[in-house]
Structure formats: C-alpha cells, structure tokens
Tab-separated table of C-alpha atoms in Angstrom:
chain	number	residue	atom	x	y	z
L	1	MET	CA	0.000	0.000	0.000
L	2	THR	CA	1.380	3.376	-1.002
L	3	PRO	CA	1.528	6.350	1.406
L	4	ARG	CA	-1.139	8.087	-0.666
L	5	GLN	CA	-3.469	5.106	-0.313
L	6	MET	CA	-2.792	4.976	3.429
L	7	LEU	CA	-3.655	8.664	3.765
L	8	ARG	CA	-6.819	8.189	1.730
L	9	ASP	CA	-7.898	5.216	3.855
L	10	GLY	CA	-7.087	7.097	7.038
L	11	ARG	CA	-9.183	10.036	5.883
L	12	ASP	CA	-12.107	7.730	5.064
L	13	TYR	CA	-11.949	6.057	8.478
L	14	LEU	CA	-11.820	9.449	10.184
L	15	LEU	CA	-14.810	10.750	8.210
L	16	PHE	CA	-16.869	7.654	8.949
L	17	THR	CA	-15.980	7.852	12.646
L	18	LEU	CA	-16.919	11.525	12.833
L	19	LYS	CA	-20.178	10.855	10.988
L	20	TRP	CA	-21.272	8.208	13.464
L	21	LEU	CA	-20.154	10.188	16.498
L	22	VAL	CA	-22.159	13.211	15.363
L	23	LEU	CA	-25.166	10.977	14.689
L	24	ALA	CA	-24.762	9.321	18.097
L	25	LEU	CA	-24.537	12.705	19.790
L	26	LEU	CA	-27.697	14.002	18.106
L	27	ALA	CA	-29.726	10.830	18.639
L	28	GLY	CA	-28.337	10.246	22.133
L	29	VAL	CA	-28.980	13.742	23.472
L	30	ALA	CA	-32.471	13.905	21.960
L	31	SER	CA	-33.389	10.400	23.133
L	32	GLY	CA	-31.936	10.998	26.585
L	33	ALA	CA	-33.856	14.245	27.044
L	34	VAL	CA	-37.161	12.984	25.630
L	35	GLY	CA	-36.678	9.655	27.399
L	36	ALA	CA	-36.166	11.368	30.752
L	37	GLY	CA	-39.340	13.379	30.247
L	38	PHE	CA	-41.207	10.268	29.189
L	39	HIS	CA	-39.931	8.283	32.194
L	40	LYS	CA	-40.947	11.006	34.625
L	41	GLY	CA	-44.305	11.422	32.906
L	42	ILE	CA	-45.101	7.697	33.193
L	43	HIS	CA	-44.034	7.698	36.858
L	44	ALA	CA	-46.145	10.778	37.600
L	45	VAL	CA	-49.328	9.458	35.975
L	46	ALA	CA	-48.900	6.084	37.704
L	47	GLU	CA	-48.811	7.858	41.078
L	48	LEU	CA	-51.782	9.970	40.036
L	49	ARG	CA	-53.769	6.858	39.145
L	50	MET	CA	-52.994	5.305	42.510
L	51	ALA	CA	-54.078	8.486	44.295
L	52	TYR	CA	-57.297	8.768	42.265
L	53	PRO	CA	-58.623	5.256	41.527
L	54	TRP	CA	-61.628	6.687	39.651
L	55	LEU	CA	-59.259	7.446	36.758
L	56	LEU	CA	-59.632	3.787	35.785
L	57	TRP	CA	-63.159	4.579	34.591
L	58	CYS	CA	-61.659	7.073	32.126
L	59	LEU	CA	-59.840	4.310	30.235
L	60	PRO	CA	-62.470	4.044	27.450
L	61	VAL	CA	-62.266	7.825	26.959
L	62	ALA	CA	-58.463	7.591	26.858
L	63	GLY	CA	-58.803	4.968	24.137
L	64	LEU	CA	-60.940	7.314	22.057
L	65	LEU	CA	-58.411	10.120	22.521
L	66	ILE	CA	-55.608	7.813	21.367
L	67	VAL	CA	-57.534	6.849	18.226
L	68	ALA	CA	-58.199	10.534	17.528
L	69	MET	CA	-54.535	11.459	17.987
L	70	TYR	CA	-53.312	8.739	15.635
L	71	ARG	CA	-55.880	9.790	13.054
L	72	TRP	CA	-54.870	13.446	13.401
L	73	THR	CA	-51.136	12.724	13.072
L	74	GLY	CA	-51.621	10.289	10.189
L	75	THR	CA	-49.840	7.516	12.103
L	76	ASN	CA	-52.817	5.167	12.414
L	77	GLY	CA	-51.650	1.551	12.586
L	78	MET	CA	-47.962	2.429	13.002
L	79	GLY	CA	-45.934	0.703	15.693
L	80	THR	CA	-42.734	-1.140	16.523
L	81	ASN	CA	-43.067	-3.344	13.435
L	82	ASP	CA	-42.787	-0.214	11.266
L	83	ILE	CA	-39.498	0.693	12.963
L	84	ILE	CA	-38.176	-2.807	12.238
L	85	ASP	CA	-39.404	-2.517	8.641
L	86	GLU	CA	-37.424	0.717	8.235
L	87	VAL	CA	-34.242	-1.192	9.027
L	88	HIS	CA	-35.241	-4.059	6.737
L	89	SER	CA	-36.490	-2.139	3.732
L	90	GLY	CA	-35.946	1.580	4.281
L	91	LYS	CA	-39.653	2.447	4.228
L	92	GLY	CA	-39.182	5.563	6.393
L	93	VAL	CA	-40.594	6.685	9.759
L	94	SER	CA	-42.931	9.622	10.345
L	95	ILE	CA	-41.671	12.094	12.959
L	96	LEU	CA	-45.282	12.476	14.104
L	97	LEU	CA	-45.075	8.945	15.492
L	98	LEU	CA	-43.011	10.411	18.346
L	99	PRO	CA	-45.702	12.659	19.895
L	100	ALA	CA	-48.428	10.131	19.068
L	101	ILE	CA	-46.815	7.230	20.939
L	102	PHE	CA	-45.616	9.537	23.751
L	103	VAL	CA	-49.087	10.876	24.531
L	104	GLY	CA	-50.801	7.561	23.787
L	105	THR	CA	-48.625	5.663	26.258
L	106	VAL	CA	-49.022	8.312	28.959
L	107	LEU	CA	-52.819	8.176	28.558
L	108	THR	CA	-52.769	4.378	28.705
L	109	HIS	CA	-50.803	4.393	31.972
L	110	LEU	CA	-52.800	7.267	33.461
L	111	CYS	CA	-56.050	5.354	33.140
L	112	GLY	CA	-54.850	1.858	34.009
L	113	GLY	CA	-54.196	0.068	30.743
L	114	SER	CA	-51.778	-2.858	31.034
L	115	ALA	CA	-48.698	-1.948	29.007
L	116	GLY	CA	-45.005	-1.253	29.305
L	117	ARG	CA	-42.702	1.499	28.111
L	118	GLU	CA	-40.189	-0.058	25.744
L	119	GLY	CA	-42.550	-0.332	22.768
L	120	ALA	CA	-42.834	3.433	22.979
L	121	ALA	CA	-39.069	3.621	23.510
L	122	LEU	CA	-38.262	1.679	20.344
L	123	GLN	CA	-40.739	3.717	18.316
L	124	MET	CA	-39.703	7.127	19.636
L	125	GLY	CA	-36.025	6.236	19.523
L	126	GLY	CA	-36.313	4.854	16.006
L	127	ALA	CA	-38.084	8.024	14.849
L	128	ILE	CA	-35.444	10.232	16.485
L	129	GLY	CA	-32.564	8.225	15.016
L	130	TYR	CA	-34.090	8.147	11.541
L	131	HIS	CA	-34.713	11.896	11.429
L	132	ALA	CA	-31.306	12.672	12.950
L	133	GLY	CA	-29.883	10.715	10.029
L	134	LYS	CA	-32.067	12.654	7.595
L	135	LEU	CA	-30.787	15.887	9.129
L	136	LEU	CA	-27.222	14.726	8.424
L	137	ARG	CA	-28.285	13.704	4.901
L	138	LEU	CA	-27.283	10.080	5.339
L	139	ASP	CA	-28.068	7.657	2.533
L	140	ASP	CA	-30.614	4.850	2.760
L	141	ARG	CA	-28.221	2.262	4.192
L	142	ASP	CA	-26.891	4.625	6.841
L	143	LEU	CA	-30.421	5.699	7.776
L	144	ARG	CA	-31.083	2.116	8.819
L	145	ILE	CA	-28.128	2.210	11.199
L	146	ALA	CA	-29.284	5.622	12.448
L	147	THR	CA	-32.693	4.104	13.226
L	148	MET	CA	-31.052	1.329	15.263
L	149	ALA	CA	-28.910	3.888	17.098
L	150	GLY	CA	-32.040	5.792	18.101
L	151	MET	CA	-33.714	2.600	19.292
L	152	ALA	CA	-30.693	1.745	21.439
L	153	ALA	CA	-30.456	5.278	22.826
L	154	PHE	CA	-34.072	5.529	23.976
L	155	PHE	CA	-34.077	2.008	25.457
L	156	SER	CA	-30.926	2.892	27.381
L	157	ALA	CA	-32.393	6.173	28.609
L	158	LEU	CA	-35.455	4.424	30.037
L	159	PHE	CA	-33.906	1.344	31.634
L	160	GLY	CA	-30.324	2.439	32.280
L	161	THR	CA	-28.942	-0.601	30.440
L	162	PRO	CA	-26.650	0.769	27.703
L	163	LEU	CA	-24.989	-2.524	26.731
L	164	ALA	CA	-28.223	-4.518	26.563
L	165	ALA	CA	-29.889	-1.669	24.656
L	166	THR	CA	-27.048	-1.615	22.130
L	167	VAL	CA	-27.100	-5.339	21.449
L	168	PHE	CA	-30.906	-5.561	21.494
L	169	ALA	CA	-31.327	-2.821	18.872
L	170	ILE	CA	-28.847	-4.583	16.590
L	171	VAL	CA	-30.034	-8.187	16.899
L	172	VAL	CA	-33.819	-7.822	17.282
L	173	ILE	CA	-34.146	-6.906	13.591
L	174	SER	CA	-32.859	-10.161	12.067
L	175	VAL	CA	-32.314	-13.086	14.425
L	176	GLY	CA	-29.070	-14.853	13.574
L	177	ILE	CA	-27.381	-11.794	12.063
L	178	MET	CA	-25.570	-9.035	13.923
L	179	TYR	CA	-24.953	-5.782	12.071
L	180	HIS	CA	-21.439	-5.126	13.387
L	181	ALA	CA	-21.196	-1.825	11.527
L	182	ALA	CA	-23.974	-0.557	13.801
L	183	PHE	CA	-22.190	-1.426	17.041
L	184	ILE	CA	-20.235	1.800	17.592
L	185	PRO	CA	-23.075	4.124	16.473
L	186	CYS	CA	-25.533	2.271	18.719
L	187	MET	CA	-23.140	2.055	21.662
L	188	ALA	CA	-22.158	5.731	21.430
L	189	ALA	CA	-25.795	6.820	21.174
L	190	SER	CA	-26.775	4.473	24.001
L	191	LEU	CA	-24.078	5.778	26.352
L	192	THR	CA	-24.887	9.385	25.460
L	193	ALA	CA	-28.589	8.894	26.174
L	194	TYR	CA	-27.780	7.065	29.412
L	195	GLY	CA	-25.605	9.958	30.566
L	196	VAL	CA	-28.226	12.562	29.638
L	197	SER	CA	-31.030	10.694	31.390
L	198	ARG	CA	-28.928	10.260	34.543
L	199	PHE	CA	-28.075	13.967	34.465
L	200	LEU	CA	-31.804	14.729	34.272
L	201	GLY	CA	-32.530	12.585	37.308
L	202	VAL	CA	-33.603	9.216	35.887
L	203	GLU	CA	-32.319	6.371	38.035
L	204	PRO	CA	-31.427	3.137	36.208
L	205	THR	CA	-33.663	0.124	36.805
L	206	ARG	CA	-31.903	-2.270	39.189
L	207	PHE	CA	-33.004	-5.192	41.343
L	208	THR	CA	-31.296	-6.854	44.295
L	209	VAL	CA	-31.250	-10.619	43.742
L	210	ALA	CA	-29.107	-13.206	45.525
L	211	ALA	CA	-27.867	-15.941	43.203
L	212	PRO	CA	-27.044	-19.427	44.564
L	213	ALA	CA	-23.576	-20.902	44.213
L	214	LEU	CA	-22.826	-22.542	40.892
L	215	GLU	CA	-23.496	-26.295	41.076
L	216	ALA	CA	-24.655	-29.008	38.713
L	217	TRP	CA	-28.111	-29.768	40.071
L	218	MET	CA	-29.022	-26.093	40.244
L	219	LEU	CA	-28.027	-25.772	36.587
L	220	VAL	CA	-30.404	-28.634	35.764
L	221	ARG	CA	-33.226	-27.025	37.753
L	222	VAL	CA	-32.664	-23.678	36.059
L	223	ALA	CA	-32.723	-25.375	32.640
L	224	VAL	CA	-36.065	-27.027	33.478
L	225	LEU	CA	-37.494	-23.696	34.639
L	226	ALA	CA	-36.223	-22.040	31.449
L	227	ALA	CA	-37.944	-24.704	29.336
L	228	LEU	CA	-41.220	-23.970	31.110
L	229	CYS	CA	-40.629	-20.240	30.603
L	230	ALA	CA	-40.205	-20.846	26.872
L	231	ALA	CA	-43.736	-22.271	26.825
L	232	VAL	CA	-44.985	-19.264	28.819
L	233	SER	CA	-43.328	-16.875	26.356
L	234	VAL	CA	-45.131	-18.608	23.468
L	235	LEU	CA	-48.424	-18.344	25.373
L	236	PHE	CA	-47.740	-14.656	26.010
L	237	CYS	CA	-46.953	-13.822	22.389
L	238	GLU	CA	-49.707	-15.933	20.863
L	239	THR	CA	-52.338	-14.524	23.248
L	240	ILE	CA	-51.372	-10.951	22.365
L	241	HIS	CA	-51.474	-11.638	18.617
L	242	PHE	CA	-54.719	-13.606	18.875
L	243	ALA	CA	-56.406	-10.825	20.868
L	244	GLU	CA	-55.332	-8.228	18.311
L	245	ARG	CA	-56.630	-10.276	15.376
L	246	TRP	CA	-59.856	-11.256	17.133
L	247	MET	CA	-60.701	-7.731	18.261
L	248	LYS	CA	-60.002	-6.265	14.819
L	249	ARG	CA	-62.198	-8.903	13.206
L	250	ARG	CA	-65.070	-8.593	15.694
L	251	LEU	CA	-64.795	-4.824	16.148
L	252	PRO	CA	-63.355	-3.369	12.932
L	253	ASN	CA	-64.278	0.176	13.979
L	254	PRO	CA	-61.222	1.465	15.948
L	255	TRP	CA	-63.342	3.856	18.057
L	256	LEU	CA	-65.649	1.073	19.184
L	257	ARG	CA	-62.711	-1.300	19.699
L	258	ALA	CA	-60.880	1.157	21.963
L	259	ALA	CA	-63.971	1.896	24.057
L	260	ALA	CA	-64.907	-1.783	24.399
L	261	GLY	CA	-61.345	-2.747	25.331
L	262	GLY	CA	-61.265	0.000	27.951
L	263	PHE	CA	-64.495	-1.211	29.543
L	264	ALA	CA	-63.184	-4.812	29.461
L	265	VAL	CA	-60.056	-3.829	31.404
L	266	VAL	CA	-62.196	-1.926	33.941
L	267	ALA	CA	-64.437	-4.973	34.398
L	268	LEU	CA	-61.476	-7.337	34.773
L	269	THR	CA	-59.916	-5.048	37.373
L	270	TYR	CA	-63.038	-5.210	39.532
L	271	LEU	CA	-63.331	-8.950	38.944
L	272	CYS	CA	-59.778	-9.467	40.223
L	273	GLY	CA	-60.255	-7.040	43.106
L	274	THR	CA	-56.771	-5.578	42.633
L	275	THR	CA	-54.974	-2.996	40.509
L	276	ASP	CA	-51.816	-5.128	40.333
L	277	TYR	CA	-52.391	-5.801	36.633
L	278	ASN	CA	-52.982	-2.193	35.584
L	279	GLY	CA	-50.067	-0.138	34.297
L	280	ALA	CA	-46.619	-1.673	34.058
L	281	GLY	CA	-46.796	-3.625	37.316
L	282	MET	CA	-43.302	-2.739	38.541
L	283	ALA	CA	-44.352	-3.208	42.187
L	284	VAL	CA	-45.272	-6.842	41.497
L	285	ILE	CA	-42.000	-7.422	39.632
L	286	THR	CA	-40.005	-5.956	42.521
L	287	ALA	CA	-41.891	-8.039	45.095
L	288	ALA	CA	-41.264	-11.243	43.132
L	289	LEU	CA	-37.549	-10.543	42.689
L	290	GLU	CA	-36.632	-9.038	46.046
L	291	GLN	CA	-39.198	-10.608	48.399
L	292	GLY	CA	-39.987	-13.857	46.604
L	293	THR	CA	-43.743	-13.317	46.667
L	294	ALA	CA	-46.283	-13.526	43.834
L	295	SER	CA	-49.836	-14.750	43.338
L	296	PRO	CA	-49.978	-18.161	41.599
L	297	SER	CA	-52.308	-16.801	38.905
L	298	ALA	CA	-50.659	-13.382	38.490
L	299	PHE	CA	-48.811	-14.248	35.291
L	300	LEU	CA	-52.020	-15.441	33.597
L	301	TRP	CA	-53.961	-12.341	34.601
L	302	LYS	CA	-51.176	-10.099	33.319
L	303	ILE	CA	-51.161	-11.869	29.957
L	304	LEU	CA	-54.932	-11.363	29.663
L	305	PHE	CA	-54.864	-7.704	30.737
L	306	THR	CA	-52.008	-6.912	28.355
L	307	ALA	CA	-53.576	-8.745	25.413
L	308	ILE	CA	-56.855	-6.848	25.777
L	309	THR	CA	-55.134	-3.482	26.319
L	310	LEU	CA	-52.878	-3.712	23.279
L	311	GLY	CA	-55.432	-5.513	21.126
L	312	ALA	CA	-57.905	-2.690	21.725
L	313	GLY	CA	-55.411	-0.148	20.406
L	314	PHE	CA	-53.952	1.318	23.589
L	315	LYS	CA	-50.269	2.188	23.462
L	316	GLY	CA	-47.199	1.100	25.382
L	317	GLY	CA	-45.128	-2.001	25.004
L	318	GLU	CA	-44.901	-5.695	25.728
L	319	VAL	CA	-41.452	-6.024	27.292
L	320	VAL	CA	-42.222	-4.825	30.835
L	321	PRO	CA	-45.358	-7.015	30.857
L	322	SER	CA	-43.089	-9.892	29.784
L	323	PHE	CA	-40.877	-9.050	32.786
L	324	PHE	CA	-43.981	-9.240	34.999
L	325	VAL	CA	-45.138	-12.548	33.497
L	326	GLY	CA	-41.693	-14.143	33.758
L	327	ALA	CA	-40.964	-12.916	37.284
L	328	ALA	CA	-44.376	-13.958	38.614
L	329	PHE	CA	-44.236	-17.364	36.926
L	330	GLY	CA	-40.673	-18.069	38.062
L	331	CYS	CA	-41.424	-16.968	41.610
L	332	VAL	CA	-44.277	-19.490	41.866
L	333	VAL	CA	-42.798	-22.438	39.953
L	334	GLY	CA	-39.154	-22.065	41.030
L	335	PRO	CA	-39.600	-23.249	44.643
L	336	ILE	CA	-41.398	-26.391	43.361
L	337	LEU	CA	-38.178	-27.197	41.473
L	338	GLY	CA	-36.019	-26.385	44.491
L	339	ILE	CA	-34.916	-22.917	43.302
L	340	PRO	CA	-35.104	-19.955	45.731
L	341	ALA	CA	-38.205	-17.903	44.871
L	342	GLY	CA	-36.472	-14.551	44.291
L	343	PHE	CA	-33.756	-16.031	42.108
L	344	ALA	CA	-36.327	-18.122	40.212
L	345	ALA	CA	-38.231	-14.890	39.532
L	346	ALA	CA	-35.045	-13.392	38.070
L	347	VAL	CA	-34.507	-16.444	35.856
L	348	GLY	CA	-38.148	-16.304	34.770
L	349	LEU	CA	-37.884	-12.610	33.911
L	350	VAL	CA	-34.954	-13.007	31.537
L	351	ALA	CA	-36.113	-16.358	30.115
L	352	VAL	CA	-39.605	-15.142	29.149
L	353	PHE	CA	-38.152	-11.907	27.746
L	354	CYS	CA	-35.696	-13.952	25.675
L	355	GLY	CA	-38.354	-16.335	24.392
L	356	ALA	CA	-40.612	-13.427	23.433
L	357	THR	CA	-37.927	-11.364	21.666
L	358	ASN	CA	-35.684	-14.165	20.297
L	359	CYS	CA	-32.554	-12.330	21.508
L	360	PRO	CA	-30.441	-14.578	23.799
L	361	MET	CA	-27.298	-12.413	23.885
L	362	ALA	CA	-29.196	-9.192	24.520
L	363	SER	CA	-31.243	-10.972	27.201
L	364	THR	CA	-28.070	-12.166	28.942
L	365	PHE	CA	-26.620	-8.643	28.953
L	366	LEU	CA	-29.945	-7.314	30.218
L	367	ALA	CA	-29.828	-9.796	33.100
L	368	ILE	CA	-26.353	-8.620	34.086
L	369	GLU	CA	-27.299	-4.931	34.012
L	370	LEU	CA	-30.646	-5.358	35.774
L	371	LEU	CA	-29.798	-8.122	38.227
L	372	GLY	CA	-26.014	-8.146	38.644
L	373	ASP	CA	-23.464	-10.681	37.426
L	374	GLY	CA	-23.699	-13.079	40.371
L	375	GLY	CA	-25.924	-15.490	38.460
L	376	LEU	CA	-24.408	-14.870	35.028
L	377	LEU	CA	-24.003	-18.513	33.994
L	378	TYR	CA	-27.489	-19.390	35.216
L	379	TYR	CA	-29.009	-16.467	33.302
L	380	ALA	CA	-27.064	-17.336	30.149
L	381	LEU	CA	-28.206	-20.972	30.347
L	382	ALA	CA	-31.818	-19.907	30.892
L	383	CYS	CA	-31.711	-17.560	27.909
L	384	GLY	CA	-30.186	-20.239	25.687
L	385	VAL	CA	-32.755	-22.879	26.633
L	386	SER	CA	-35.685	-20.481	26.291
L	387	PHE	CA	-34.463	-19.245	22.912
L	388	MET	CA	-34.046	-22.764	21.557
L	389	LEU	CA	-37.416	-24.071	22.773
L	390	SER	CA	-39.655	-21.037	22.158
L	391	GLY	CA	-40.066	-21.819	18.475
L	392	TYR	CA	-40.579	-19.082	15.923
L	393	SER	CA	-43.164	-16.963	17.669
L	394	GLY	CA	-42.266	-13.493	18.896
L	395	LEU	CA	-43.558	-10.109	19.917
L	396	TYR	CA	-42.666	-8.454	16.611
L	397	SER	CA	-44.103	-9.907	13.415
L	398	SER	CA	-41.681	-7.887	11.253
L	399	GLN	CA	-38.726	-9.592	12.940
L	400	ARG	CA	-36.956	-11.986	10.589
L	401	ILE	CA	-35.450	-15.241	11.831
L	402	MET	CA	-32.588	-15.953	9.483
L	403	TYR	CA	-31.280	-19.256	10.841
L	404	SER	CA	-32.872	-22.296	12.406
L	405	LYS	CA	-32.823	-22.488	16.192
L	406	LEU	CA	-32.140	-26.207	16.061
L	407	GLU	CA	-29.515	-26.684	13.358
L	408	ALA	CA	-27.095	-24.773	11.116
L	409	LYS	CA	-29.660	-24.037	8.413
L	410	TYR	CA	-30.631	-20.799	6.696
L	411	ILE	CA	-34.436	-20.374	6.837
L	412	ASN	CA	-35.185	-16.604	6.550
L	413	ILE	CA	-38.759	-16.555	7.873
L	414	GLN	CA	-40.778	-13.938	9.685
L	415	ALA	CA	-41.608	-14.423	13.340
L	416	ASN	CA	-45.118	-15.831	13.870
L	417	SER	CA	-45.204	-17.220	10.319
L	418	GLY	CA	-45.544	-20.811	11.470
L	419	PRO	CA	-43.161	-23.792	11.743
L	420	GLU	CA	-39.635	-23.685	10.426
L	421	LYS	CA	-39.433	-23.858	6.649
L	422	PRO	CA	-36.561	-25.057	4.429
C-alpha cells in the first residue's frame, strides 16, 4: 500500500468515525432528554392513578383520545413493526409517530391500561434516530443504522442498560445476524442517552437478587425452569397476537374497539379485586424478585390484561409485561423445582423476555445490568434454553429469523409465520 493510499484510507476512516459520532450525539442527546421526560411522565401518571382510583373509569375515553390522535397525526396503525421494517427495507418513519406514541402511552398508563414502556421507547427512539440521520443527509443504508442507534439510545435512557440496549437494537431486527457496523453508532448513542437521562434525574432500573452458588443440580433445575418459561413466552406472544386479530375482526371500527377494550379492562380489574395488573406492574415485579412473593395466577392475569389493552389499540409495550409474566411465573414455579423464589423470579424474567424477543445475547446482557453478574451462567443458560425451545413466535411480526434455532440451516422466515421452513 502506497503512502497516498494509506492517507486516503485514514481520511475515510476518520470521516466515517466523525459521521457516526455526530449521529450518536444528536440521537443520544435527543433520546436521553425525551426519554427522561417520558420516564418522569409515566411515573407521575402512575402515582396519580394510585391516588385517584376513579381514573380507571376514564380508560375508554383515553382509548378514544388515542384513536383521535393517531388519526390526526396520520400515524394510524404504526408501531414497533414499522421501525423494524425501516431497518429491513428503508420504508421511512414519520416524525409524528413520536408525539403520538408519547401521549398515547401516557394516557394508557394514566387510566390503568396494562402496558409497558419499551414499545414506545423503540418507536420514539427509532423516529429520532431516523430523522437525525435525515438531518445529516445520510443515505438509505446509513439511515437504517441511524434508526437502530435511536432505538438503542431511547431504550438505554429508560432502563439504564446501555450494553443490553445496544445489542438488542442490533439483533432484534434479524435473528441470527448481527450488524457489526452498527455497534459503535448504537453504543455511542446508548451511552450518550444514558448519561443525559442520569443527568436529568432518571435512576437506572436495578433489582437486588441473591444468586445461589454454581453447582450441577441447580443448573439442571434452572434449565427445566427455562424450558417452562419458553412455553410461557409462546403463550404470552400468541395470546397478544390472537387478541389483536380477534378484536379487529369482531370490532373493525377502531373507536368502538378502543372503548370496548377499555371497559373490558375496567371490568377485569373489579373482577380481580386488585390494581396489580394495571399499568406496568413494577411493584409486582419488585416483590417477586426481592421478596420472593407472587400470586400463583398473576402471570395469567397479566397476559390477559395486556392482550386486551394492546389488542384494543392502547399504546405502550410488551417487554415490561413480559418481565412481569416471567418474574411472577418463576417466583411461583421455582420453589417447586427447588430454586429460591427470588432467584427463580429473576430467571423467569430473563427467560420469558428472551423467548418473546428471540434475543439470547441481549437478554443475557440485560440480566447482568438489571440483576447483577452473580448469576451470570445461570441467566445465560436460561436464555439459551428459552431461545431454543420457544419456536418461531415473537412479539414483533416484522422480525426476521434468518437461521434455524435447532440446526445450522438458513431459513429466513418472519416471526409468527408458522413452523420452520426449508
């Protein structure tokens, strides 16, 4: 290589590095700031709902307001699958999705719908990253990386898990393929957003869980629990997708669907006699992990509440509900297998999340950042078993599964498209 070629290559590397750092700074600062506001807004409306229980009766009205907002912004029907499609095919993301999902999720939590935050995080972050890339006049291929960087940044801002957010944004798009070119942009944006959110007073999500000493029989027990969690993750995903299809078929009018779904959640809340299944349910997750207590039927109720809420058109996400389902299930079933309840809840949390998202590496990193590294090998084993046995269902229908989970075979199918195909 001649000196001139070396200088030219060095210049190209420098320009690419600067491009991604500027993109990461823009997406990270914006996602960190908006994410901090979103986090505080969700926390504030959750406290408001607890102080004024009558707000639950406003859920049907909130559903109508959400439908109206999506109609007004022209984002009707848009969601996390559209963000994934932007990375796959470059279809673009409307900036109006950001205020629509922000306000829609806040309204859902204010009035007691069962939903999480990360669906909103991926959508808002993807929109921010995409339009930051447009501002820098990036080409189509680079816009896809910019979208992933925004997804990672907003996820990191909300949960305080920059490494898990980075890997999740990269691998959730196409299972079996990791876009290594996106690693530095996503990591830089994720760390920037994490720093901004911490500066603005958002504390990272952390749980205190004691892991047992590493020994053979405990590994076997954890593997059995993970296999059961894989089945729970399939039940969770299939119930959500079935509810969405069924409600759209039976109630094709979105206004009527939102109102009916709101009344159904209100009725279920009074039937259960508890508000544990409204909102994100972080108190139940914390109790399962740190106190080892959960109702035997809690995971089933949460699946039902979440399926009706999201199927009716309310906004939020499925990941925190998957945390709830996994933690509650593990807390109840773990002691039967001889696993301490709190630790079993932790295993259940990461195993159900992994089975629902098809992301074993990201799930393992998430476990470390949320729960500590004391049970690292147990968490990794649980994620691996759940990933392998959860089949080809998933939360996101636009997710592509590129390779078989059972053998070294290229399959390239969409999640939820049925059994593995040649």
